[in-house]
Amino acid sequence: SVSKELKKPTCIFKDDDGVVWLGTSFGIYRYTFDDQRFRRHFFNNNLSEAASIRGLKITREAKAKKLWAMSEVPGSLYEEDLQTNEIKISQASSGGKWALGLDRNGSLNYMTDHSFNIRNQSRPSLNRSFPLPFEYTSSTWVIHQDKYDQYWFNNLFTADLY
């Protein structure tokens, strides 16, 4: 029997270690094939604040492995250190920010209300923020870096590709 929380995942991500991460409206679930178990991750005990996880990524810096999650409501970027289980809100927006990307340098890519952001964990001096009109940043569904180092993203509602 599958728990009701797992019946409708909002996103799925498999990391380099083979761990499968499921974003749901109830938080995040981690599944490992070794022990064939789900482990539930909450960013807050208040379920309404952890609702609709839309983007998941894992980054590594030095010895730290971090889980990143973007929620649809309230539009927050959550960060969890998977060794210490320390959780914090790294960025907050007005909602509708669904996509997270990783570029070839391992930098995290995400949208806020008025900018596209590149966040380099090991070299913060390389962090960048590019101002964009709200109609580009709202409801971003996918962020992708191509082999020519160009970043592409789309808007869910207009289906435009930028």
GROMACS .gro file of C-alpha atoms in nm:
model
  162
    1SER     CA    1   0.000   0.000   0.000
    2VAL     CA    2   0.136   0.341  -0.099
    3SER     CA    3   0.093   0.633   0.138
    4LYS     CA    4  -0.142   0.906   0.009
    5GLU     CA    5   0.151   1.152   0.018
    6LEU     CA    6   0.341   0.943  -0.239
    7LYS     CA    7   0.058   0.890  -0.486
    8LYS     CA    8   0.095   1.234  -0.647
    9PRO     CA    9   0.458   1.346  -0.655
   10THR     CA   10   0.515   1.697  -0.790
   11CYS     CA   11   0.877   1.629  -0.891
   12ILE     CA   12   1.128   1.344  -0.899
   13PHE     CA   13   1.507   1.366  -0.889
   14LYS     CA   14   1.776   1.095  -0.878
   15ASP     CA   15   2.115   1.202  -0.737
   16ASP     CA   16   2.465   1.074  -0.821
   17ASP     CA   17   2.448   0.823  -0.533
   18GLY     CA   18   2.137   0.659  -0.681
   19VAL     CA   19   1.904   0.804  -0.418
   20VAL     CA   20   1.560   0.896  -0.550
   21TRP     CA   21   1.401   1.212  -0.411
   22LEU     CA   22   1.026   1.277  -0.445
   23GLY     CA   23   0.875   1.620  -0.394
   24THR     CA   24   0.512   1.616  -0.283
   25SER     CA   25   0.255   1.850  -0.134
   26PHE     CA   26   0.350   1.704   0.206
   27GLY     CA   27   0.728   1.753   0.191
   28ILE     CA   28   1.010   1.549   0.043
   29TYR     CA   29   1.070   1.176   0.050
   30ARG     CA   30   1.407   1.008   0.009
   31TYR     CA   31   1.415   0.652  -0.126
   32THR     CA   32   1.727   0.436  -0.117
   33PHE     CA   33   1.740   0.108  -0.305
   34ASP     CA   34   1.974  -0.052  -0.047
   35ASP     CA   35   1.719  -0.061   0.233
   36GLN     CA   36   1.410  -0.003   0.014
   37ARG     CA   37   1.265   0.257   0.250
   38PHE     CA   38   1.126   0.604   0.224
   39ARG     CA   39   1.250   0.869   0.466
   40ARG     CA   40   1.037   1.178   0.503
   41HIS     CA   41   1.197   1.525   0.503
   42PHE     CA   42   1.010   1.829   0.626
   43PHE     CA   43   1.132   2.183   0.597
   44ASN     CA   44   0.885   2.296   0.858
   45ASN     CA   45   0.643   2.112   1.084
   46ASN     CA   46   0.370   2.335   0.940
   47LEU     CA   47   0.266   2.139   0.629
   48SER     CA   48   0.120   2.444   0.459
   49GLU     CA   49   0.467   2.599   0.443
   50ALA     CA   50   0.618   2.285   0.286
   51ALA     CA   51   0.342   2.243   0.028
   52SER     CA   52   0.403   2.174  -0.338
   53ILE     CA   53   0.774   2.106  -0.366
   54ARG     CA   54   0.839   2.163  -0.737
   55GLY     CA   55   1.216   2.146  -0.783
   56LEU     CA   56   1.485   1.930  -0.620
   57LYS     CA   57   1.863   1.926  -0.660
   58ILE     CA   58   2.165   1.800  -0.466
   59THR     CA   59   2.492   1.995  -0.446
   60ARG     CA   60   2.825   1.900  -0.293
   61GLU     CA   61   3.082   2.136  -0.152
   62ALA     CA   62   3.390   2.003   0.022
   63LYS     CA   63   3.241   1.731   0.245
   64ALA     CA   64   2.890   1.879   0.266
   65LYS     CA   65   2.601   1.736   0.066
   66LYS     CA   66   2.302   1.969   0.045
   67LEU     CA   67   1.945   1.914  -0.061
   68TRP     CA   68   1.780   2.212  -0.229
   69ALA     CA   69   1.405   2.238  -0.280
   70MET     CA   70   1.189   2.505  -0.440
   71SER     CA   71   0.831   2.527  -0.319
   72GLU     CA   72   0.543   2.662  -0.522
   73VAL     CA   73   0.380   2.810  -0.213
   74PRO     CA   74   0.516   3.034  -0.062
   75GLY     CA   75   0.788   3.035  -0.332
   76SER     CA   76   1.081   2.961  -0.103
   77LEU     CA   77   1.414   2.800  -0.176
   78TYR     CA   78   1.494   2.559   0.107
   79GLU     CA   79   1.839   2.426   0.189
   80GLU     CA   80   1.913   2.120   0.405
   81ASP     CA   81   2.261   2.006   0.503
   82LEU     CA   82   2.224   1.628   0.478
   83GLN     CA   83   2.500   1.560   0.734
   84THR     CA   84   2.376   1.791   1.009
   85ASN     CA   85   2.007   1.801   0.903
   86GLU     CA   86   2.021   2.180   0.948
   87ILE     CA   87   1.741   2.338   0.746
   88LYS     CA   88   1.702   2.700   0.642
   89ILE     CA   89   1.515   2.915   0.394
   90SER     CA   90   1.779   3.040   0.156
   91GLN     CA   91   1.561   3.266  -0.061
   92ALA     CA   92   1.195   3.367  -0.057
   93SER     CA   93   0.981   3.481  -0.350
   94SER     CA   94   0.615   3.546  -0.410
   95GLY     CA   95   0.543   3.199  -0.546
   96GLY     CA   96   0.536   3.031  -0.885
   97LYS     CA   97   0.909   2.957  -0.890
   98TRP     CA   98   0.928   2.589  -0.969
   99ALA     CA   99   1.253   2.515  -1.147
  100LEU     CA  100   1.595   2.442  -1.007
  101GLY     CA  101   1.889   2.369  -1.231
  102LEU     CA  102   2.251   2.266  -1.194
  103ASP     CA  103   2.501   2.386  -1.449
  104ARG     CA  104   2.820   2.209  -1.553
  105ASN     CA  105   3.014   2.381  -1.273
  106GLY     CA  106   2.777   2.243  -1.011
  107SER     CA  107   2.622   2.585  -0.948
  108LEU     CA  108   2.257   2.601  -0.852
  109ASN     CA  109   2.032   2.795  -1.093
  110TYR     CA  110   1.694   2.939  -0.985
  111MET     CA  111   1.453   3.228  -1.034
  112THR     CA  112   1.334   3.492  -0.792
  113ASP     CA  113   1.061   3.745  -0.867
  114HIS     CA  114   1.283   3.965  -1.084
  115SER     CA  115   1.606   3.779  -1.152
  116PHE     CA  116   1.779   3.463  -1.270
  117ASN     CA  117   2.038   3.349  -1.015
  118ILE     CA  118   2.351   3.136  -1.033
  119ARG     CA  119   2.473   3.025  -0.690
  120ASN     CA  120   2.817   2.864  -0.667
  121GLN     CA  121   2.852   2.679  -0.336
  122SER     CA  122   3.230   2.637  -0.333
  123ARG     CA  123   3.315   2.983  -0.473
  124PRO     CA  124   3.060   3.244  -0.361
  125SER     CA  125   3.255   3.513  -0.550
  126LEU     CA  126   3.114   3.353  -0.868
  127ASN     CA  127   2.750   3.405  -0.759
  128ARG     CA  128   2.555   3.603  -1.014
  129SER     CA  129   2.210   3.758  -1.036
  130PHE     CA  130   2.067   3.876  -1.369
  131PRO     CA  131   1.765   4.112  -1.357
  132LEU     CA  132   1.474   4.000  -1.574
  133PRO     CA  133   1.116   4.122  -1.622
  134PHE     CA  134   0.859   3.947  -1.405
  135GLU     CA  135   0.684   3.794  -1.708
  136TYR     CA  136   1.004   3.594  -1.773
  137THR     CA  137   1.066   3.483  -1.414
  138SER     CA  138   0.710   3.400  -1.309
  139SER     CA  139   0.609   3.035  -1.344
  140THR     CA  140   0.944   2.915  -1.473
  141TRP     CA  141   0.917   2.541  -1.527
  142VAL     CA  142   1.261   2.438  -1.661
  143ILE     CA  143   1.613   2.584  -1.641
  144HIS     CA  144   1.882   2.427  -1.861
  145GLN     CA  145   2.238   2.515  -1.960
  146ASP     CA  146   2.332   2.398  -2.310
  147LYS     CA  147   2.676   2.292  -2.436
  148TYR     CA  148   2.743   2.653  -2.551
  149ASP     CA  149   2.698   2.784  -2.192
  150GLN     CA  150   2.366   2.946  -2.278
  151TYR     CA  151   2.088   2.920  -2.020
  152TRP     CA  152   1.736   2.837  -2.133
  153PHE     CA  153   1.415   2.859  -1.933
  154ASN     CA  154   1.047   2.857  -2.010
  155ASN     CA  155   0.725   3.001  -1.877
  156LEU     CA  156   0.460   2.744  -1.791
  157PHE     CA  157   0.162   2.962  -1.874
  158THR     CA  158   0.277   3.116  -2.201
  159ALA     CA  159   0.492   2.818  -2.312
  160ASP     CA  160   0.754   3.072  -2.421
  161LEU     CA  161   1.118   2.960  -2.427
  162TYR     CA  162   1.378   3.223  -2.335
   0.00000   0.00000   0.00000
